[in-house]
Amino acid sequence: MNFSTVVSKAFQTDILIIGSGSAGATAAIAAAQGKYKVILVERYGFPGGTSTQMLDTFYGFFTPGETPRKIVGGIPDRIVNALNATGDMFLRPNTYGAGTGVNYNPEKLKLVWDQQLIKSGVALYYHSTLVGVEQIGETSTCVFFHKGIGFFTITAKRVIDASGDADYCHWAGIPYEKAGEKEPAQSMTTTFRMSNVEHKEYEAAGGKKMLREKMAEAYEKGTHPLPRKEGSAHEMCQPKCISTVAVKVTDLDPLDVEGITKAEIEGRKQSFIFEDFFRAEIPGYQNAKIIGLSHQIGVRETRRVYGNYRLTKKDCMTAKTFDDQIFLCGAPIEDHRKGSNGYSETYWQYVPKGGTYGVPYGTIVPKESSNTWVVGRCFSATHDAHASCRSMAQTMSMGQAAGTAAVLSLDSDLDAQNIAVKRLQDSLIQLGAIVQMPDKIANISRNGWTNN
Ligand SMILES: Cc1cc2nc3c(=O)[nH]c(=O)nc-3n(C[C@H](O)[C@H](O)[C@H](O)COP(=O)(O)OP(=O)(O)OC[C@H]3O[C@@H](n4cnc5c(N)ncnc54)[C@H](O)[C@@H]3O)c2cc1C
C-alpha cells in the first residue's frame, strides 16, 4: 500500500518508542532527559501493557531462595516508590517460585505510568497502532493507524521497539524467530479478578496447598473441566479481592487474526469454569464473583528478534557474566508448556545457588539495524532463556538500558552498534541500575520495600 496518499499528519522526533508496556514506558522515561524529543506510541488508551492489562505483581526485583538479593534498581524503583507512597503496593514474600513479588494495584499503576511519563517530558500518543515502516538511511518513518485521524507518520532518528510482538522489526524486515517454530510456544492466559473473597477462611482451610490439591482433584476426577492442575490465586491490594493466573490456552497463534480471536473466546470460557470451581470447592470463595477479566488474553511470547547476542539457557544456568552486561536476572526458567497431553504443568529450572546471570547489551541490539533497539519480551534470546528473563523487573531494566543508550547514541553521533558500552554502564549506574550482583541480602517482609 502507498501510505503517502492517505497519511493525514506527519510528526518528527529524535527518539520514538513503540509500545508502552513495562519495557517501553521505562525506555521512554530513560530517554526523556530534556535534551531530545521523545514520543511514545501505544495502541490502547492506557500505558503499562501486560503490567496493567492483566497482572498485579512485578517479579524479578529479588532473587529467589533463602538469601534473596535485590538486583534491579533505577527507574523501576521510582515506579514502585510512587505506588508505595499511596499504599498501592506490598511485598508478597516468596522464597521459591519466581522469588518475592512486588504486588501492586494495577489501576493505580496506569496513573503512575502516565504521571512519570508526563513528568519526564515524554509526548504520548495513545490509541495508535504501528502498521508499517519505511527505513531511509539512519531515519525511520513509521506509519500508525488511529481510528479518528486515519494513518499518520512519525519520522525518527532512533527507534525502540517495545511492542512485545516486535512489530517494528517485523515491518522493517529485521529477522526474528517466531515462537512455536522451533520449540512449542508458551501458553496464553486470560487473567481474572474475583471480589468478596474471605481470605482468613481460605488461609484457615490450608491456603495455597489446599487450592493445589483441590485443583488437582477436580482435574483428575473431571468434576470441573479445568484446563490445568495448578495455578496462582493471590491476594490483591484491593480488599477481599484476588487475582488469578490459571487459564491455559494452547495451539493458537496470537499473531493470526483467527488464532487470537479463538484464544480470547477460549480464555473467557475457561475463566468462568474457574469461577464455578472456586465458588463450589474453595473455602472462602462461596460468595465470590469475577469482577474483571484481563483487557486481552496474556501472550507470553511471539517474536524473538535476532540480536548481536542471543541469550541462551546455558548462560542462565551457569550464572554467566559478561563485560557488557546491562542488568541482572535471577529468575528461574518458568515455561508454561503445552505438554504431551495438552495440559501438563509448568516447567521450572533455577539459576544455581540463588545466583544471577548478566544480560549483555547485544541482546537489545538487532543484528541488522543501526538506529534500533528491541526490548521486553521480544528481545534476543532462545525460548528457554526468554522463559527466565521475561519478568517485568527485567523488561523494565531492558527499557532503562535502551532509553539511556538511545540518548548516548545521539550525544555521541554513534549508532546502536557502536556506542561505548562502558559509558552506557556508567550512565545506568548513575540512574541507580544494578549491573553487578550485590553482596547485601535483602530484607523481605510484607511492608519491607523501603528497607532495601
Ligand atoms: C499471563 C502472563 C502472566 C505473567 N505473569 C507475570 C508476573 O506475575 N510477574 C512478572 O513480572 N511477569 C509476568 N509475566 C511476564 C511479563 O508480564 C511480560 O514478559 C512483560 O510484561 C512484557 O513486557 P513488554 O513491555 O515487553 O510487553 P507488553 O507488556 O506486552 O507491552 C507491549 C505494549 O506494546 C503495545 N503494542 C503492541 N503492538 C503495538 C503496535 N503495533 N502499535 C502500538 N502499540 C503496540 C501493547 O498494547 C503493549 O502496551 C507474565 C506474562 C503473561 C502473559
Coordinates of C-alpha atoms and ligand atoms in Angstrom, one line a residue:
M1 CA 0.0 0.0 0.0
N2 CA 1.3 3.5 -0.8
F3 CA 0.7 5.2 2.6
S4 CA 1.7 8.6 1.3
T5 CA -1.6 9.0 -0.4
V6 CA -3.6 8.5 2.8
V7 CA -1.4 10.0 5.5
S8 CA -3.2 12.8 7.4
K9 CA -0.4 14.1 9.7
A10 CA 3.3 13.8 9.8
F11 CA 5.4 14.2 13.0
Q12 CA 9.1 14.2 13.7
T13 CA 11.0 13.1 16.7
D14 CA 14.5 12.3 17.9
I15 CA 13.6 9.1 19.7
L16 CA 10.4 7.0 19.1
I17 CA 9.3 4.2 21.3
I18 CA 6.6 1.8 20.1
G19 CA 4.6 0.2 22.9
S20 CA 4.1 1.4 26.4
G21 CA 4.5 -1.9 28.3
S22 CA 6.9 -2.1 31.3
A23 CA 9.8 -2.1 28.8
G24 CA 8.6 0.8 26.6
A25 CA 7.3 3.0 29.3
T26 CA 10.7 2.7 31.2
A27 CA 12.6 3.2 28.0
A28 CA 10.7 6.5 27.3
I29 CA 11.3 7.8 30.9
A30 CA 15.1 7.0 30.5
A31 CA 15.2 8.6 27.1
A32 CA 13.5 11.8 28.1
Q33 CA 16.2 13.8 29.8
G34 CA 15.2 17.2 28.4
K35 CA 17.7 17.0 25.6
Y36 CA 15.8 15.2 22.9
K37 CA 12.2 14.9 21.8
V38 CA 10.8 11.6 22.8
I39 CA 7.4 10.2 21.5
L40 CA 5.8 7.0 23.0
V41 CA 3.0 5.4 20.9
E42 CA 0.6 2.9 22.3
R43 CA -2.3 1.0 20.6
Y44 CA -4.5 1.0 23.7
G45 CA -5.8 4.0 25.7
F46 CA -3.5 3.5 28.7
P47 CA 0.1 2.7 29.5
G48 CA 1.7 -0.4 31.1
G49 CA 1.0 -3.2 28.6
T50 CA 0.9 -6.5 30.4
S51 CA 1.7 -4.8 33.7
T52 CA -1.7 -3.0 33.7
Q53 CA -3.7 -5.1 31.2
M54 CA -3.7 -8.3 33.2
L55 CA -1.2 -8.5 36.0
D56 CA -0.5 -7.2 39.5
T57 CA 2.9 -8.5 40.5
F58 CA 6.4 -7.4 39.5
Y59 CA 8.7 -10.4 39.7
G60 CA 12.5 -10.2 39.2
F61 CA 13.4 -7.4 41.6
F62 CA 14.6 -10.1 44.1
T63 CA 16.4 -13.4 43.5
P64 CA 14.5 -16.5 44.7
G65 CA 16.0 -18.7 47.5
E66 CA 17.0 -18.4 51.1
T67 CA 19.4 -15.5 50.6
P68 CA 17.4 -13.1 48.3
R69 CA 19.2 -10.1 46.8
K70 CA 17.6 -7.0 45.3
I71 CA 19.1 -6.9 41.8
V72 CA 17.1 -4.3 39.9
G73 CA 17.1 -0.5 40.5
G74 CA 16.9 2.9 39.0
I75 CA 13.6 3.9 37.1
P76 CA 11.9 0.6 38.1
D77 CA 12.4 1.7 41.8
R78 CA 10.8 5.1 41.0
I79 CA 7.7 3.3 39.8
V80 CA 7.4 1.1 42.9
N81 CA 8.2 4.1 45.2
A82 CA 5.3 6.0 43.6
L83 CA 3.0 3.1 44.3
N84 CA 4.3 2.7 47.8
A85 CA 3.7 6.4 48.5
T86 CA -0.1 5.9 48.3
G87 CA -0.2 2.4 49.9
D88 CA -0.7 0.8 46.5
M89 CA 1.9 -2.0 46.8
F90 CA 3.1 -4.7 49.2
L91 CA 5.8 -7.3 49.0
R92 CA 4.5 -10.9 48.7
P93 CA 7.3 -12.8 50.3
N94 CA 8.0 -16.0 48.4
T95 CA 11.3 -17.9 48.9
Y96 CA 11.0 -20.0 45.7
G97 CA 8.7 -19.8 42.7
A98 CA 9.9 -16.6 41.0
G99 CA 11.0 -15.1 44.3
T100 CA 9.4 -12.3 46.3
G101 CA 6.8 -10.4 44.2
V102 CA 6.1 -6.7 44.3
N103 CA 2.2 -6.7 44.4
Y104 CA 0.6 -3.5 43.1
N105 CA -2.8 -2.0 42.3
P106 CA -2.8 -2.3 38.5
E107 CA -5.4 0.5 38.1
K108 CA -3.2 2.9 40.1
L109 CA -0.2 1.8 38.1
K110 CA -1.8 3.2 35.0
L111 CA -1.9 6.6 36.7
V112 CA 1.7 6.2 37.9
W113 CA 3.0 5.3 34.4
D114 CA 1.0 8.3 33.0
Q115 CA 2.4 10.7 35.6
Q116 CA 6.0 9.5 35.4
L117 CA 5.9 9.7 31.6
I118 CA 4.4 13.2 31.6
K119 CA 6.8 14.4 34.3
S120 CA 9.7 13.2 32.2
G121 CA 8.5 15.2 29.2
V122 CA 7.5 12.3 27.0
A123 CA 4.9 13.0 24.3
L124 CA 2.2 10.4 24.5
Y125 CA 0.1 9.1 21.6
Y126 CA -2.4 6.6 22.7
H127 CA -4.9 4.6 20.6
S128 CA -2.4 4.4 17.7
T129 CA -1.1 1.2 16.2
L130 CA 2.0 0.8 14.2
V131 CA 1.2 -0.7 10.7
G132 CA 4.2 0.0 8.6
V133 CA 7.8 1.2 8.5
E134 CA 10.0 2.8 5.8
Q135 CA 13.7 3.0 6.6
I136 CA 15.8 5.5 4.7
G137 CA 19.4 5.5 5.8
E138 CA 19.5 6.2 9.6
T139 CA 16.0 7.5 9.7
S140 CA 12.8 5.5 10.2
T141 CA 9.3 6.6 9.1
C142 CA 6.7 4.7 11.0
V143 CA 3.1 4.6 9.9
F144 CA 0.4 4.4 12.6
F145 CA -3.3 4.0 12.4
H146 CA -5.7 5.9 14.7
K147 CA -9.4 5.5 14.1
G148 CA -10.1 9.2 14.3
I149 CA -7.4 10.6 12.1
G150 CA -6.6 7.5 10.0
F151 CA -3.0 7.0 9.0
F152 CA -0.2 9.3 10.3
T153 CA 3.5 9.1 10.3
I154 CA 6.3 9.7 12.8
T155 CA 9.8 10.1 11.4
A156 CA 12.5 9.3 14.0
K157 CA 16.3 9.2 14.2
R158 CA 16.2 6.4 16.8
V159 CA 13.6 3.8 17.4
I160 CA 13.0 1.5 20.4
D161 CA 10.7 -1.5 19.5
A162 CA 8.9 -2.3 22.8
S163 CA 5.8 -3.7 21.2
G164 CA 6.1 -7.1 22.8
D165 CA 5.5 -8.6 19.3
A166 CA 8.5 -6.9 17.7
D167 CA 6.0 -5.2 15.3
Y168 CA 8.6 -2.6 14.3
C169 CA 11.2 -5.2 13.5
H170 CA 8.6 -7.2 11.6
W171 CA 7.6 -4.3 9.3
A172 CA 11.2 -3.1 9.0
G173 CA 12.4 -6.5 7.8
I174 CA 14.6 -7.2 10.8
P175 CA 15.0 -11.0 11.3
Y176 CA 13.4 -12.8 14.2
E177 CA 12.3 -16.3 15.4
K178 CA 8.6 -16.8 15.8
A179 CA 7.7 -18.7 18.9
G180 CA 6.5 -22.2 18.1
E181 CA 8.8 -22.5 15.1
K182 CA 11.5 -24.5 16.9
E183 CA 10.1 -25.3 20.4
P184 CA 6.4 -25.1 21.4
A185 CA 5.3 -21.6 22.2
Q186 CA 4.4 -20.9 25.8
S187 CA 0.6 -21.0 26.5
M188 CA -1.6 -17.9 26.8
T189 CA -3.6 -16.9 29.8
T190 CA -6.7 -14.7 30.4
T191 CA -6.3 -13.5 34.0
F192 CA -9.3 -12.7 36.1
R193 CA -10.0 -11.0 39.4
M194 CA -12.6 -12.0 42.0
S195 CA -14.1 -9.9 44.7
N196 CA -15.8 -10.8 48.0
V197 CA -13.2 -13.5 48.9
E198 CA -12.8 -14.3 52.6
H199 CA -9.0 -14.6 52.9
K200 CA -9.0 -15.7 56.5
E201 CA -11.3 -18.6 55.8
Y202 CA -9.2 -19.6 52.8
E203 CA -6.0 -19.5 54.8
A204 CA -7.5 -21.4 57.7
A205 CA -8.6 -24.2 55.3
G206 CA -5.0 -24.6 54.0
G207 CA -4.4 -21.7 51.6
K208 CA -2.2 -22.4 48.6
K209 CA -1.6 -26.0 49.4
M210 CA -5.3 -26.8 49.7
L211 CA -6.0 -24.9 46.4
R212 CA -3.4 -27.0 44.6
E213 CA -4.9 -30.2 46.0
K214 CA -8.5 -29.3 45.1
M215 CA -7.5 -28.2 41.6
A216 CA -5.6 -31.5 41.0
E217 CA -8.6 -33.4 42.4
A218 CA -11.1 -31.6 40.2
Y219 CA -8.9 -32.0 37.2
E220 CA -8.3 -35.8 37.7
K221 CA -11.9 -36.6 38.6
G222 CA -13.3 -34.3 35.9
T223 CA -15.7 -32.7 38.4
H224 CA -14.9 -29.3 36.8
P225 CA -13.4 -29.2 33.3
L226 CA -10.3 -27.3 34.4
P227 CA -7.5 -26.8 31.8
R228 CA -4.7 -27.5 34.3
K229 CA -3.9 -28.8 37.8
E230 CA -2.2 -25.8 39.2
G231 CA -2.3 -22.0 39.0
S232 CA -1.9 -18.9 41.1
A233 CA -4.7 -17.2 43.0
H234 CA -3.3 -14.4 45.3
E235 CA -4.4 -11.5 47.3
M236 CA -4.6 -8.0 45.7
C237 CA -4.1 -4.5 47.1
Q238 CA -7.9 -4.1 46.9
P239 CA -9.6 -5.6 50.0
K240 CA -11.3 -9.0 49.6
C241 CA -10.0 -9.3 46.0
I242 CA -7.9 -12.0 44.4
S243 CA -6.1 -12.2 41.1
T244 CA -5.6 -15.5 39.3
V245 CA -3.2 -16.7 36.7
A246 CA -4.8 -20.1 36.0
V247 CA -6.3 -20.2 32.4
K248 CA -4.3 -22.1 29.8
V249 CA -4.8 -21.7 26.1
T250 CA -2.5 -23.5 23.7
D251 CA -2.2 -24.4 20.0
L252 CA -3.4 -21.0 18.7
D253 CA -1.3 -18.3 17.0
P254 CA -1.7 -14.9 18.7
L255 CA -0.3 -13.2 15.6
D256 CA -3.1 -14.6 13.4
V257 CA -6.5 -12.9 13.4
E258 CA -8.4 -16.2 13.7
G259 CA -5.9 -17.6 16.2
I260 CA -6.2 -14.7 18.6
T261 CA -10.0 -14.5 18.3
K262 CA -10.3 -18.1 19.2
A263 CA -7.9 -17.7 22.1
E264 CA -9.8 -14.7 23.5
I265 CA -13.1 -16.7 23.4
E266 CA -11.5 -19.8 25.0
G267 CA -9.8 -17.7 27.7
R268 CA -13.1 -16.2 28.7
K269 CA -14.8 -19.6 28.7
Q270 CA -12.1 -21.1 31.0
S271 CA -12.3 -18.1 33.4
F272 CA -15.9 -18.8 34.2
I273 CA -15.2 -22.6 34.5
F274 CA -12.7 -21.5 37.2
E275 CA -15.3 -19.2 38.8
D276 CA -17.7 -22.2 39.2
F277 CA -14.8 -24.3 40.6
F278 CA -13.7 -21.7 43.2
R279 CA -17.3 -21.0 44.4
A280 CA -18.1 -24.7 44.7
E281 CA -14.8 -26.1 46.1
I282 CA -12.7 -23.5 47.8
P283 CA -13.4 -22.3 51.3
G284 CA -13.7 -18.5 51.4
Y285 CA -15.0 -18.2 47.8
Q286 CA -18.6 -19.2 48.3
N287 CA -19.9 -15.7 47.7
A288 CA -17.1 -14.5 45.4
K289 CA -17.6 -13.4 41.8
I290 CA -15.4 -12.4 38.9
I291 CA -15.2 -8.6 38.7
G292 CA -12.8 -8.3 35.8
L293 CA -11.1 -10.2 33.0
S294 CA -7.8 -9.1 31.6
H295 CA -8.0 -6.4 29.0
Q296 CA -6.9 -9.0 26.5
I297 CA -5.6 -12.6 26.7
G298 CA -2.0 -12.7 28.1
V299 CA 0.6 -13.6 25.5
R300 CA 3.9 -14.8 26.8
E301 CA 6.0 -14.9 23.6
T302 CA 5.6 -14.3 19.9
R303 CA 8.6 -12.9 18.0
R304 CA 12.1 -13.0 19.4
V305 CA 14.5 -10.8 17.4
Y306 CA 17.9 -12.0 16.4
G307 CA 20.3 -9.6 18.1
N308 CA 24.1 -9.1 18.2
Y309 CA 23.9 -11.6 21.1
R310 CA 21.3 -14.3 21.8
L311 CA 20.9 -15.1 25.5
T312 CA 20.9 -18.9 25.9
K313 CA 19.8 -21.4 28.6
K314 CA 23.5 -22.2 29.3
D315 CA 24.1 -18.5 30.0
C316 CA 21.3 -18.5 32.5
M317 CA 22.0 -21.9 34.2
T318 CA 25.8 -21.2 34.5
A319 CA 25.2 -17.8 36.0
K320 CA 27.3 -16.3 33.2
T321 CA 28.7 -12.8 33.5
F322 CA 29.5 -10.5 30.5
D323 CA 31.8 -7.5 30.2
D324 CA 29.0 -5.6 28.5
Q325 CA 26.2 -6.7 30.8
I326 CA 23.5 -4.0 31.3
F327 CA 21.3 -5.7 34.0
L328 CA 20.9 -8.9 36.0
C329 CA 18.4 -11.7 36.2
G330 CA 18.0 -14.4 38.9
A331 CA 14.5 -15.6 37.9
P332 CA 14.1 -19.3 37.1
I333 CA 13.0 -20.7 33.7
E334 CA 9.3 -20.8 34.0
D335 CA 8.0 -22.4 30.9
H336 CA 4.2 -22.8 30.6
R337 CA 4.3 -25.8 28.2
K338 CA 1.6 -27.5 26.4
G339 CA 2.8 -30.9 27.3
S340 CA 2.0 -34.3 25.7
N341 CA -1.5 -34.5 27.0
G342 CA -2.1 -30.9 26.1
Y343 CA -2.3 -29.8 29.7
S344 CA 0.9 -30.7 31.5
E345 CA 2.2 -28.3 34.2
T346 CA 4.8 -25.6 34.2
Y347 CA 8.5 -26.5 33.9
W348 CA 10.8 -24.7 36.4
Q349 CA 14.6 -24.7 36.4
Y350 CA 16.6 -22.4 38.7
V351 CA 19.8 -20.5 38.4
P352 CA 22.1 -22.5 40.7
K353 CA 22.6 -21.3 44.3
G354 CA 20.2 -18.4 44.1
G355 CA 22.6 -16.7 41.8
T356 CA 22.1 -14.3 38.8
Y357 CA 23.4 -14.1 35.3
G358 CA 24.3 -10.9 33.4
V359 CA 22.4 -9.8 30.3
P360 CA 24.6 -8.3 27.7
Y361 CA 24.0 -5.2 25.6
G362 CA 23.9 -7.2 22.4
T363 CA 20.6 -8.8 23.4
I364 CA 18.8 -5.5 22.8
V365 CA 20.5 -4.5 19.5
P366 CA 19.0 -6.2 16.4
K367 CA 21.7 -7.7 14.2
E368 CA 20.6 -5.9 11.0
S369 CA 20.0 -2.4 12.1
S370 CA 21.8 0.7 13.2
N371 CA 19.2 3.0 14.7
T372 CA 17.1 0.4 16.6
W373 CA 16.9 -1.3 19.9
V374 CA 14.5 -4.1 20.8
V375 CA 13.3 -4.5 24.4
G376 CA 10.9 -6.5 26.5
R377 CA 9.5 -9.9 25.6
C378 CA 10.8 -9.7 22.0
F379 CA 14.5 -9.2 22.9
S380 CA 17.1 -11.6 21.6
A381 CA 17.0 -14.9 23.5
T382 CA 16.3 -18.5 22.9
H383 CA 13.0 -20.0 24.0
D384 CA 14.4 -21.2 27.4
A385 CA 16.4 -18.1 28.2
H386 CA 13.4 -16.0 27.4
A387 CA 11.3 -18.1 29.8
S388 CA 13.6 -17.0 32.6
C389 CA 14.3 -13.4 31.5
R390 CA 10.8 -12.1 30.9
S391 CA 9.7 -10.9 34.3
M392 CA 8.8 -7.3 34.5
A393 CA 11.7 -6.1 36.6
Q394 CA 13.9 -7.4 33.8
T395 CA 11.8 -5.9 31.0
M396 CA 11.9 -2.6 32.8
S397 CA 15.7 -2.9 33.0
M398 CA 16.0 -3.6 29.3
G399 CA 13.9 -0.4 28.7
Q400 CA 16.1 1.6 31.0
A401 CA 19.2 0.4 29.1
A402 CA 17.7 1.1 25.7
G403 CA 16.4 4.6 26.5
T404 CA 19.8 5.5 28.0
A405 CA 21.6 4.0 25.0
A406 CA 19.5 6.0 22.6
V407 CA 20.5 9.3 24.3
L408 CA 24.1 8.2 24.3
S409 CA 23.9 7.4 20.6
L410 CA 22.5 10.8 19.7
D411 CA 25.0 12.5 22.1
S412 CA 28.0 10.8 20.6
D413 CA 26.6 10.6 17.0
L414 CA 27.3 6.8 17.0
D415 CA 24.8 4.2 16.1
A416 CA 23.4 1.5 18.3
Q417 CA 26.1 -1.0 17.2
N418 CA 28.9 1.4 18.0
I419 CA 28.2 3.3 21.2
A420 CA 30.6 3.0 24.1
V421 CA 29.0 0.3 26.3
K422 CA 31.3 1.3 29.2
R423 CA 29.7 4.8 29.1
L424 CA 26.3 3.2 28.9
Q425 CA 27.0 1.1 32.0
D426 CA 28.3 4.2 33.9
S427 CA 25.1 6.1 33.0
L428 CA 23.0 3.2 34.1
I429 CA 24.7 3.0 37.4
Q430 CA 24.2 6.8 37.9
L431 CA 20.5 6.2 37.3
G432 CA 20.5 3.6 40.1
A433 CA 20.6 0.5 37.9
I434 CA 22.3 -2.6 39.4
V435 CA 24.7 -4.3 37.0
Q436 CA 26.8 -6.4 39.4
M437 CA 25.5 -9.0 41.9
P438 CA 25.2 -7.2 45.3
D439 CA 26.5 -8.8 48.5
K440 CA 23.7 -7.4 50.7
I441 CA 20.9 -9.9 51.5
A442 CA 17.5 -8.2 51.0
N443 CA 15.3 -7.5 54.0
I444 CA 12.0 -9.0 53.0
S445 CA 8.7 -8.5 54.7
R446 CA 5.2 -7.5 53.6
N447 CA 5.9 -3.8 54.2
G448 CA 9.6 -4.1 53.6
W449 CA 10.1 -2.3 50.3
T450 CA 11.7 0.8 51.9
N451 CA 14.3 -1.4 53.8
N452 CA 16.1 -2.2 50.6
Ligands
LIG1 C1 -0.3 -14.4 31.6 C2 1.1 -13.8 32.0 C3 1.4 -13.8 33.3 C4 2.7 -13.3 33.7 N1 3.0 -13.2 35.0 C5 4.0 -12.4 35.4 C6 4.1 -12.0 36.7 O1 3.3 -12.3 37.5 N2 5.1 -11.1 37.0 C7 6.1 -10.7 36.1 O2 7.0 -10.0 36.4 N3 6.0 -11.1 34.8 C8 4.9 -11.9 34.4 N4 4.7 -12.2 33.1 C9 5.8 -11.7 32.1 C10 5.7 -10.2 31.8 O3 4.5 -9.7 32.2 C11 6.0 -9.8 30.4 O4 7.1 -10.5 29.9 C12 6.3 -8.3 30.3 O5 5.2 -7.6 30.9 C13 6.4 -7.9 28.9 O6 6.6 -6.5 28.8 P1 6.8 -5.8 27.5 O7 6.8 -4.3 27.8 O8 7.9 -6.4 26.7 O9 5.5 -6.1 26.6 P2 4.0 -5.8 26.8 O10 3.7 -5.6 28.2 O11 3.2 -6.8 26.0 O12 3.9 -4.3 26.1 C14 3.8 -4.1 24.8 C15 3.0 -2.9 24.5 O13 3.0 -2.5 23.1 C16 1.7 -2.2 22.7 N5 1.7 -2.6 21.3 C17 1.8 -3.8 20.7 N6 1.8 -3.7 19.4 C18 1.7 -2.4 19.1 C19 1.6 -1.7 17.9 N7 1.7 -2.3 16.7 N8 1.5 -0.3 17.9 C20 1.4 0.3 19.1 N9 1.5 -0.3 20.3 C21 1.6 -1.7 20.3 C22 0.8 -3.1 23.5 O14 -0.5 -2.7 23.6 C23 1.5 -3.0 24.9 O15 1.1 -2.0 25.7 C24 3.5 -12.7 32.7 C25 3.1 -12.8 31.3 C26 1.9 -13.3 31.0 C27 1.5 -13.2 29.5

